[in-house]
Amino acid sequence: MLRLGLRSSASSPGSSFTPCGGSTGCSSAPLVLLRALEDVGYVPEDGRSKARAANEVRRRRKIGDLPPVYPNGWYRVLDTCVLKRGQVRNVTVLGEQVAVFRGQDGKAYVLDAYCPHLGANLAVGGRVVGNCIECPFHGWQFAGNDGKCVKIPYAEKGFICPSVPDFVKVRRWPSCEVNGHIMVWFHCDGEDPQWTVPEKRAITQGEWVYRGRSEHFINAHIQEIPENAGDFSHLNHLHTPGIIFKFLQHEWKASWEPQSEPNTHCAKMFLNHSLILFGHRCSLGDIHVVASQVGPGLVFLDFEQILIGRGTIIQCVTPVEPLLQCVTHTIFYQWNVLPLIPKIILAGESVQFERDVMIWNNKKYVSKPLIVKEDSTIQRHRRWFSQFYSENSPRLQYQRDTFDF
């Protein structure tokens, strides 16, 4: 089932909002492809629904000996365009409820959602007052920049900002807003951000414009998704068949390298894609891609093609809960290229990605895989990725028995 529209957060698969750039009915409007968890990667049997098939897989599948479930790093929580000045949204990220709101100063703030007074959810019925979020239950107000309580309206002195103890506050999540995304920093030990999210100047300066996005929910450990960067052998097996026509095949050549100091949190994959038409290589179909991974949850797929120009797809992987990932692909393309071109690229990328989703949703994690020499990059990638885990990184304590859609 293909759904058009945009969801407000990874935690609310039933809600939607108007996509950035206009209505999906307009030929120049961005393309928005949304997939619910049960839409992709499950094979119903005996007349069962996709939702039931997904529930059964989640309940019965062996999960394996998993690494910690939440690596340290930056993660997307929302798209910039869905949070207007004075708005607040409730989002689930890394198993936590957070209130994401935009103050009257135009900045986006992220706080823990639950009021320390009596536990009301600040993002459900709460309102933005200046650069604070006001609790819908009793009107306590918390500042976006540090989470401290600045007002208890019915207290003896009314506005008592100087008198409120410092411990009366909610946790503030370090955040940034870049490349059209609102990102939060997570570290299991509460350490400050150890790197910044790079800004794509071509986007900021308007050379590349937003042309669409896709969204998928995946039933897997977060490490399974970026690990594809080191798994070259699956490319020419899983991704070779044509998207539409059987006589059109794909050929892939790839390499992967971690980066050196001070960018050890980064790695690059170099990917060359060719089209094989009726058994012969079509050079006009060559696409050169540099996939730059920044931390555990962010990848820039910069690509160039001789006929249709340059652009980037930003892949964001955000854990909603231990074995549920929200993956978005947002495409920005040269403003002077026909909008249909990046839409076709995004649609094609989504088809290829969903072949991986079928695998991820049904596999178990193998901590000590049987590999051959050609698979050595997978182990190198795992060693590189391990830097995002700390001694106190949370591990899966239990497996949920049911999951209702």
Tab-separated table of C-alpha atoms in Angstrom:
chain	number	residue	atom	x	y	z
A	1	MET	CA	0.000	0.000	0.000
A	2	LEU	CA	1.462	3.336	-1.082
A	3	ARG	CA	0.578	6.349	1.010
A	4	LEU	CA	0.986	9.938	-0.065
A	5	GLY	CA	1.490	12.674	2.493
A	6	LEU	CA	3.952	13.179	5.333
A	7	ARG	CA	3.979	11.880	8.867
A	8	SER	CA	4.652	14.202	11.739
A	9	SER	CA	7.021	11.865	13.554
A	10	ALA	CA	8.463	8.418	13.707
A	11	SER	CA	6.117	7.627	16.562
A	12	SER	CA	2.810	8.449	14.913
A	13	PRO	CA	2.399	6.311	11.787
A	14	GLY	CA	-1.265	7.195	11.489
A	15	SER	CA	-0.954	10.976	11.349
A	16	SER	CA	0.007	13.094	8.357
A	17	PHE	CA	0.759	16.657	7.359
A	18	THR	CA	1.084	18.629	4.141
A	19	PRO	CA	4.436	17.919	2.459
A	20	CYS	CA	7.031	20.662	2.131
A	21	GLY	CA	6.714	22.375	-1.184
A	22	GLY	CA	3.025	21.983	-1.864
A	23	SER	CA	0.335	19.492	-2.759
A	24	THR	CA	1.201	16.067	-4.115
A	25	GLY	CA	-1.312	16.716	-6.877
A	26	CYS	CA	0.997	19.231	-8.562
A	27	SER	CA	3.515	17.901	-11.084
A	28	SER	CA	6.257	20.144	-9.672
A	29	ALA	CA	5.484	19.277	-6.037
A	30	PRO	CA	7.817	17.007	-4.069
A	31	LEU	CA	7.273	13.254	-4.224
A	32	VAL	CA	6.403	11.748	-0.840
A	33	LEU	CA	6.421	7.958	-0.381
A	34	LEU	CA	5.362	6.618	3.016
A	35	ARG	CA	5.414	3.012	4.105
A	36	ALA	CA	3.964	1.690	7.346
A	37	LEU	CA	5.800	-1.125	9.138
A	38	GLU	CA	3.439	-3.793	7.825
A	39	ASP	CA	3.539	-2.519	4.217
A	40	VAL	CA	6.961	-3.862	3.238
A	41	GLY	CA	8.955	-6.972	4.019
A	42	TYR	CA	6.317	-9.428	5.205
A	43	VAL	CA	4.713	-12.265	3.268
A	44	PRO	CA	1.151	-13.043	4.459
A	45	GLU	CA	0.166	-16.719	4.328
A	46	ASP	CA	-3.211	-18.487	4.382
A	47	GLY	CA	-5.133	-15.293	3.723
A	48	ARG	CA	-3.710	-13.453	6.734
A	49	SER	CA	-3.381	-9.696	6.672
A	50	LYS	CA	-0.008	-7.959	6.353
A	51	ALA	CA	-0.444	-6.570	9.856
A	52	ARG	CA	-0.959	-10.060	11.285
A	53	ALA	CA	2.047	-11.377	9.363
A	54	ALA	CA	4.178	-8.544	10.753
A	55	ASN	CA	2.955	-9.205	14.296
A	56	GLU	CA	3.811	-12.895	14.019
A	57	VAL	CA	7.303	-12.240	12.663
A	58	ARG	CA	8.058	-9.759	15.438
A	59	ARG	CA	6.848	-12.221	18.054
A	60	ARG	CA	8.506	-15.405	16.758
A	61	ARG	CA	11.669	-14.289	15.011
A	62	LYS	CA	14.987	-15.064	16.672
A	63	ILE	CA	16.814	-11.805	17.285
A	64	GLY	CA	20.333	-13.124	17.887
A	65	ASP	CA	23.070	-11.806	20.170
A	66	LEU	CA	22.490	-8.088	19.666
A	67	PRO	CA	24.882	-5.187	20.204
A	68	PRO	CA	23.598	-2.330	22.385
A	69	VAL	CA	20.396	-0.959	20.905
A	70	TYR	CA	21.064	2.803	21.029
A	71	PRO	CA	24.476	3.941	19.712
A	72	ASN	CA	25.783	7.377	20.667
A	73	GLY	CA	25.231	9.981	17.967
A	74	TRP	CA	22.953	12.447	16.194
A	75	TYR	CA	19.451	11.398	15.096
A	76	ARG	CA	16.651	13.040	13.119
A	77	VAL	CA	13.440	13.709	15.028
A	78	LEU	CA	11.487	15.905	12.588
A	79	ASP	CA	11.702	17.732	9.294
A	80	THR	CA	12.200	21.466	9.675
A	81	CYS	CA	9.206	22.358	7.553
A	82	VAL	CA	6.634	20.647	9.801
A	83	LEU	CA	7.414	22.677	12.906
A	84	LYS	CA	6.157	26.234	12.631
A	85	ARG	CA	6.818	29.022	15.107
A	86	GLY	CA	4.763	28.382	18.242
A	87	GLN	CA	4.054	24.716	17.440
A	88	VAL	CA	4.837	21.638	19.545
A	89	ARG	CA	4.952	17.979	18.476
A	90	ASN	CA	5.113	14.732	20.409
A	91	VAL	CA	7.832	12.385	19.115
A	92	THR	CA	9.133	8.980	20.200
A	93	VAL	CA	12.887	8.634	19.751
A	94	LEU	CA	15.266	6.090	21.300
A	95	GLY	CA	12.413	4.735	23.398
A	96	GLU	CA	11.680	8.144	24.936
A	97	GLN	CA	8.818	10.611	24.545
A	98	VAL	CA	10.069	14.109	23.718
A	99	ALA	CA	8.393	17.446	23.142
A	100	VAL	CA	9.776	19.215	20.076
A	101	PHE	CA	8.684	22.851	19.850
A	102	ARG	CA	9.649	26.032	18.054
A	103	GLY	CA	9.930	29.111	20.235
A	104	GLN	CA	9.001	32.637	19.263
A	105	ASP	CA	12.710	33.204	18.582
A	106	GLY	CA	12.400	30.722	15.700
A	107	LYS	CA	14.633	28.085	17.289
A	108	ALA	CA	13.629	24.455	17.704
A	109	TYR	CA	13.912	22.988	21.206
A	110	VAL	CA	13.688	19.380	22.399
A	111	LEU	CA	12.759	18.484	25.987
A	112	ASP	CA	11.646	15.315	27.734
A	113	ALA	CA	7.888	15.200	27.326
A	114	TYR	CA	6.794	14.480	30.897
A	115	CYS	CA	6.269	17.274	33.414
A	116	PRO	CA	8.151	16.554	36.693
A	117	HIS	CA	5.178	17.903	38.668
A	118	LEU	CA	2.503	15.241	38.043
A	119	GLY	CA	3.667	13.638	34.811
A	120	ALA	CA	1.508	15.310	32.143
A	121	ASN	CA	2.814	15.113	28.578
A	122	LEU	CA	3.973	18.621	27.653
A	123	ALA	CA	3.539	17.914	23.937
A	124	VAL	CA	-0.097	16.774	24.210
A	125	GLY	CA	-2.139	19.890	24.831
A	126	GLY	CA	0.827	21.979	25.928
A	127	ARG	CA	1.425	25.372	24.342
A	128	VAL	CA	4.446	27.456	23.451
A	129	VAL	CA	4.807	30.661	25.477
A	130	GLY	CA	7.727	32.750	24.282
A	131	ASN	CA	10.602	30.262	24.206
A	132	CYS	CA	9.042	27.989	26.818
A	133	ILE	CA	6.637	25.066	26.795
A	134	GLU	CA	3.650	25.305	29.143
A	135	CYS	CA	2.252	22.173	30.786
A	136	PRO	CA	-1.417	21.579	29.865
A	137	PHE	CA	-2.212	20.257	33.369
A	138	HIS	CA	-1.203	23.072	35.759
A	139	GLY	CA	0.518	25.682	33.582
A	140	TRP	CA	4.082	25.167	34.743
A	141	GLN	CA	6.449	26.591	32.144
A	142	PHE	CA	9.832	25.183	31.141
A	143	ALA	CA	12.509	27.038	29.166
A	144	GLY	CA	13.583	25.474	25.889
A	145	ASN	CA	17.261	26.381	26.228
A	146	ASP	CA	17.903	24.520	29.508
A	147	GLY	CA	14.645	22.823	30.562
A	148	LYS	CA	14.371	24.772	33.834
A	149	CYS	CA	10.983	25.701	35.261
A	150	VAL	CA	10.504	29.474	34.980
A	151	LYS	CA	6.898	29.854	36.119
A	152	ILE	CA	4.388	28.205	38.452
A	153	PRO	CA	1.324	30.407	37.932
A	154	TYR	CA	-0.566	29.565	41.138
A	155	ALA	CA	2.428	29.602	43.502
A	156	GLU	CA	2.535	32.221	46.275
A	157	LYS	CA	4.493	34.741	44.245
A	158	GLY	CA	3.021	33.880	40.863
A	159	PHE	CA	5.904	34.418	38.483
A	160	ILE	CA	8.730	33.095	40.649
A	161	CYS	CA	11.561	32.508	38.208
A	162	PRO	CA	14.313	33.552	40.683
A	163	SER	CA	12.868	31.317	43.415
A	164	VAL	CA	12.373	28.055	41.531
A	165	PRO	CA	15.126	25.593	42.561
A	166	ASP	CA	17.467	24.536	39.777
A	167	PHE	CA	16.464	20.895	40.141
A	168	VAL	CA	12.899	21.711	39.025
A	169	LYS	CA	13.417	21.038	35.342
A	170	VAL	CA	13.019	18.553	32.508
A	171	ARG	CA	15.891	17.117	30.520
A	172	ARG	CA	16.969	19.184	27.537
A	173	TRP	CA	18.230	17.218	24.545
A	174	PRO	CA	21.112	18.873	22.649
A	175	SER	CA	19.729	19.637	19.211
A	176	CYS	CA	20.547	21.298	15.932
A	177	GLU	CA	18.657	22.219	12.792
A	178	VAL	CA	20.520	21.627	9.558
A	179	ASN	CA	19.818	20.451	5.992
A	180	GLY	CA	16.075	20.596	6.567
A	181	HIS	CA	16.160	18.288	9.610
A	182	ILE	CA	15.858	18.780	13.364
A	183	MET	CA	18.435	16.492	14.975
A	184	VAL	CA	19.049	15.454	18.595
A	185	TRP	CA	22.203	14.211	20.242
A	186	PHE	CA	22.111	11.025	22.326
A	187	HIS	CA	24.855	9.737	24.589
A	188	CYS	CA	24.202	7.046	27.167
A	189	ASP	CA	26.389	8.825	29.739
A	190	GLY	CA	24.992	12.284	29.042
A	191	GLU	CA	28.179	13.547	27.398
A	192	ASP	CA	28.037	16.641	25.197
A	193	PRO	CA	28.087	16.273	21.383
A	194	GLN	CA	31.421	14.955	20.161
A	195	TRP	CA	30.993	16.147	16.581
A	196	THR	CA	28.717	18.417	14.574
A	197	VAL	CA	26.319	17.552	11.781
A	198	PRO	CA	27.863	18.829	8.515
A	199	GLU	CA	25.923	21.439	6.586
A	200	LYS	CA	25.350	20.920	2.873
A	201	ARG	CA	26.078	24.371	1.493
A	202	ALA	CA	24.431	23.552	-1.837
A	203	ILE	CA	21.180	23.105	0.108
A	204	THR	CA	21.618	26.139	2.345
A	205	GLN	CA	22.491	28.386	-0.588
A	206	GLY	CA	19.592	27.157	-2.719
A	207	GLU	CA	21.637	25.441	-5.436
A	208	TRP	CA	19.919	22.154	-4.569
A	209	VAL	CA	16.217	22.203	-3.690
A	210	TYR	CA	13.933	19.751	-1.902
A	211	ARG	CA	12.250	17.313	-4.319
A	212	GLY	CA	10.755	14.683	-2.021
A	213	ARG	CA	11.204	12.088	0.687
A	214	SER	CA	10.411	8.504	1.579
A	215	GLU	CA	9.808	6.940	4.968
A	216	HIS	CA	10.023	3.303	6.062
A	217	PHE	CA	9.678	1.565	9.403
A	218	ILE	CA	11.994	-1.400	9.796
A	219	ASN	CA	11.885	-4.236	12.313
A	220	ALA	CA	15.629	-4.619	12.903
A	221	HIS	CA	18.594	-3.530	15.000
A	222	ILE	CA	19.952	-0.150	13.863
A	223	GLN	CA	23.400	-1.568	12.986
A	224	GLU	CA	21.933	-3.879	10.342
A	225	ILE	CA	21.041	-0.910	8.108
A	226	PRO	CA	24.369	0.960	7.710
A	227	GLU	CA	26.219	-2.371	7.651
A	228	ASN	CA	25.090	-2.736	4.034
A	229	ALA	CA	27.871	-0.280	3.190
A	230	GLY	CA	30.403	-3.027	3.854
A	231	ASP	CA	28.422	-5.847	2.261
A	232	PHE	CA	29.410	-5.556	-1.402
A	233	SER	CA	28.452	-9.075	-2.410
A	234	HIS	CA	24.749	-8.498	-1.788
A	235	LEU	CA	24.643	-5.668	-4.327
A	236	ASN	CA	24.966	-7.808	-7.429
A	237	HIS	CA	22.663	-10.476	-6.041
A	238	LEU	CA	19.795	-8.626	-4.345
A	239	HIS	CA	19.943	-5.400	-6.373
A	240	THR	CA	20.812	-6.596	-9.880
A	241	PRO	CA	17.320	-7.295	-11.317
A	242	GLY	CA	15.660	-4.392	-13.102
A	243	ILE	CA	13.111	-2.287	-11.278
A	244	ILE	CA	10.486	-2.576	-14.008
A	245	PHE	CA	11.869	-4.350	-17.083
A	246	LYS	CA	13.561	-7.767	-16.927
A	247	PHE	CA	15.887	-6.897	-19.809
A	248	LEU	CA	17.271	-3.981	-17.763
A	249	GLN	CA	19.857	-5.034	-15.172
A	250	HIS	CA	21.982	-3.151	-12.657
A	251	GLU	CA	25.720	-3.585	-12.108
A	252	TRP	CA	27.449	-2.311	-8.985
A	253	LYS	CA	31.082	-1.743	-8.029
A	254	ALA	CA	31.841	-0.499	-4.527
A	255	SER	CA	34.547	0.209	-1.958
A	256	TRP	CA	34.393	1.424	1.654
A	257	GLU	CA	36.899	3.243	3.862
A	258	PRO	CA	36.748	4.707	7.391
A	259	GLN	CA	38.043	8.245	7.755
A	260	SER	CA	41.061	9.329	9.801
A	261	GLU	CA	41.370	11.855	12.644
A	262	PRO	CA	39.608	14.134	13.424
A	263	ASN	CA	36.773	12.461	11.491
A	264	THR	CA	36.962	8.908	12.788
A	265	HIS	CA	33.185	9.046	13.284
A	266	CYS	CA	32.863	9.227	9.474
A	267	ALA	CA	33.251	6.662	6.710
A	268	LYS	CA	32.828	6.726	2.938
A	269	MET	CA	31.489	4.265	0.417
A	270	PHE	CA	32.306	4.793	-3.265
A	271	LEU	CA	29.693	3.252	-5.528
A	272	ASN	CA	29.563	3.067	-9.310
A	273	HIS	CA	26.301	1.993	-10.883
A	274	SER	CA	25.877	0.874	-14.495
A	275	LEU	CA	22.895	-0.243	-16.537
A	276	ILE	CA	23.042	-3.454	-18.550
A	277	LEU	CA	20.583	-3.239	-21.441
A	278	PHE	CA	19.942	-6.477	-23.369
A	279	GLY	CA	23.266	-7.780	-22.030
A	280	HIS	CA	25.310	-4.698	-22.998
A	281	ARG	CA	26.542	-1.921	-20.732
A	282	CYS	CA	24.902	1.447	-21.349
A	283	SER	CA	27.430	4.100	-20.341
A	284	LEU	CA	24.769	6.821	-20.308
A	285	GLY	CA	23.261	5.046	-17.317
A	286	ASP	CA	26.415	5.325	-15.195
A	287	ILE	CA	25.875	6.971	-11.824
A	288	HIS	CA	28.718	7.783	-9.450
A	289	VAL	CA	27.763	7.853	-5.775
A	290	VAL	CA	29.769	8.848	-2.711
A	291	ALA	CA	27.968	7.734	0.446
A	292	SER	CA	29.339	9.648	3.430
A	293	GLN	CA	28.263	8.212	6.769
A	294	VAL	CA	28.399	10.541	9.766
A	295	GLY	CA	27.915	8.650	13.005
A	296	PRO	CA	25.413	5.804	13.336
A	297	GLY	CA	22.287	7.499	11.982
A	298	LEU	CA	23.153	9.822	9.088
A	299	VAL	CA	24.348	9.205	5.519
A	300	PHE	CA	24.771	11.658	2.635
A	301	LEU	CA	24.380	9.949	-0.746
A	302	ASP	CA	25.962	12.418	-3.172
A	303	PHE	CA	25.516	11.357	-6.784
A	304	GLU	CA	26.332	12.629	-10.246
A	305	GLN	CA	25.085	11.537	-13.652
A	306	ILE	CA	26.298	12.872	-16.993
A	307	LEU	CA	22.825	13.607	-18.389
A	308	ILE	CA	20.799	14.628	-15.351
A	309	GLY	CA	23.236	16.462	-13.112
A	310	ARG	CA	23.959	16.277	-9.395
A	311	GLY	CA	22.076	15.932	-6.160
A	312	THR	CA	22.035	14.263	-2.762
A	313	ILE	CA	19.824	11.901	-0.818
A	314	ILE	CA	20.065	12.284	2.960
A	315	GLN	CA	19.373	9.004	4.740
A	316	CYS	CA	18.414	9.283	8.401
A	317	VAL	CA	18.060	6.209	10.611
A	318	THR	CA	16.357	6.878	13.943
A	319	PRO	CA	15.601	4.225	16.567
A	320	VAL	CA	11.998	4.528	17.703
A	321	GLU	CA	12.461	1.622	20.096
A	322	PRO	CA	15.138	-1.125	20.316
A	323	LEU	CA	14.068	-3.094	17.230
A	324	LEU	CA	12.070	-0.481	15.349
A	325	GLN	CA	13.860	1.998	13.091
A	326	CYS	CA	12.405	4.940	11.187
A	327	VAL	CA	14.394	5.463	7.983
A	328	THR	CA	13.854	8.527	5.824
A	329	HIS	CA	15.422	9.421	2.473
A	330	THR	CA	15.210	13.098	1.532
A	331	ILE	CA	16.311	14.159	-1.944
A	332	PHE	CA	17.715	17.564	-2.857
A	333	TYR	CA	18.518	18.258	-6.488
A	334	GLN	CA	19.807	20.997	-8.786
A	335	TRP	CA	17.079	23.632	-9.034
A	336	ASN	CA	17.397	23.881	-12.840
A	337	VAL	CA	16.750	20.171	-13.479
A	338	LEU	CA	13.251	19.018	-14.400
A	339	PRO	CA	11.555	18.020	-11.077
A	340	LEU	CA	10.453	14.723	-12.604
A	341	ILE	CA	14.073	13.532	-12.708
A	342	PRO	CA	14.750	13.512	-8.942
A	343	LYS	CA	11.279	12.055	-8.371
A	344	ILE	CA	12.163	9.086	-10.573
A	345	ILE	CA	15.494	8.709	-8.759
A	346	LEU	CA	13.772	8.742	-5.358
A	347	ALA	CA	11.135	6.241	-6.500
A	348	GLY	CA	13.809	3.922	-7.902
A	349	GLU	CA	15.888	4.217	-4.749
A	350	SER	CA	12.824	3.344	-2.675
A	351	VAL	CA	12.214	0.172	-4.717
A	352	GLN	CA	15.836	-0.914	-4.241
A	353	PHE	CA	15.744	-0.070	-0.523
A	354	GLU	CA	12.612	-2.156	-0.005
A	355	ARG	CA	14.490	-5.233	-1.223
A	356	ASP	CA	16.745	-4.748	1.786
A	357	VAL	CA	13.754	-4.147	4.058
A	358	MET	CA	12.429	-7.602	3.172
A	359	ILE	CA	15.714	-9.081	4.438
A	360	TRP	CA	16.051	-6.901	7.552
A	361	ASN	CA	12.497	-7.516	8.727
A	362	ASN	CA	12.950	-11.290	8.738
A	363	LYS	CA	16.617	-11.942	9.603
A	364	LYS	CA	18.357	-12.420	12.931
A	365	TYR	CA	21.566	-10.679	13.921
A	366	VAL	CA	24.592	-12.979	13.729
A	367	SER	CA	27.343	-11.678	16.001
A	368	LYS	CA	29.954	-14.158	14.722
A	369	PRO	CA	29.115	-14.701	11.051
A	370	LEU	CA	30.675	-17.310	8.782
A	371	ILE	CA	32.406	-15.203	6.153
A	372	VAL	CA	34.705	-15.646	3.183
A	373	LYS	CA	37.580	-13.389	2.122
A	374	GLU	CA	35.267	-11.267	-0.030
A	375	ASP	CA	33.176	-10.432	3.064
A	376	SER	CA	36.071	-8.949	5.059
A	377	THR	CA	34.710	-5.391	4.750
A	378	ILE	CA	31.700	-6.391	6.844
A	379	GLN	CA	34.003	-7.099	9.790
A	380	ARG	CA	35.900	-3.838	9.194
A	381	HIS	CA	32.607	-1.971	9.196
A	382	ARG	CA	31.567	-3.625	12.482
A	383	ARG	CA	34.834	-2.645	14.128
A	384	TRP	CA	34.357	0.945	12.925
A	385	PHE	CA	30.725	1.064	14.089
A	386	SER	CA	31.626	-0.239	17.568
A	387	GLN	CA	33.039	3.199	18.484
A	388	PHE	CA	29.461	4.435	18.942
A	389	TYR	CA	28.844	2.057	21.855
A	390	SER	CA	29.963	2.771	25.402
A	391	GLU	CA	30.164	0.564	28.473
A	392	ASN	CA	26.768	1.835	29.612
A	393	SER	CA	25.030	1.743	26.229
A	394	PRO	CA	21.559	0.253	26.780
A	395	ARG	CA	20.918	-3.319	25.727
A	396	LEU	CA	17.676	-5.089	24.911
A	397	GLN	CA	16.228	-6.413	28.162
A	398	TYR	CA	13.189	-8.143	26.793
A	399	GLN	CA	11.354	-8.842	23.540
A	400	ARG	CA	7.852	-7.481	23.215
A	401	ASP	CA	5.345	-10.252	22.588
A	402	THR	CA	2.872	-8.284	20.504
A	403	PHE	CA	2.782	-5.197	18.363
A	404	ASP	CA	-0.556	-3.703	17.402
A	405	PHE	CA	-1.088	-1.555	14.338
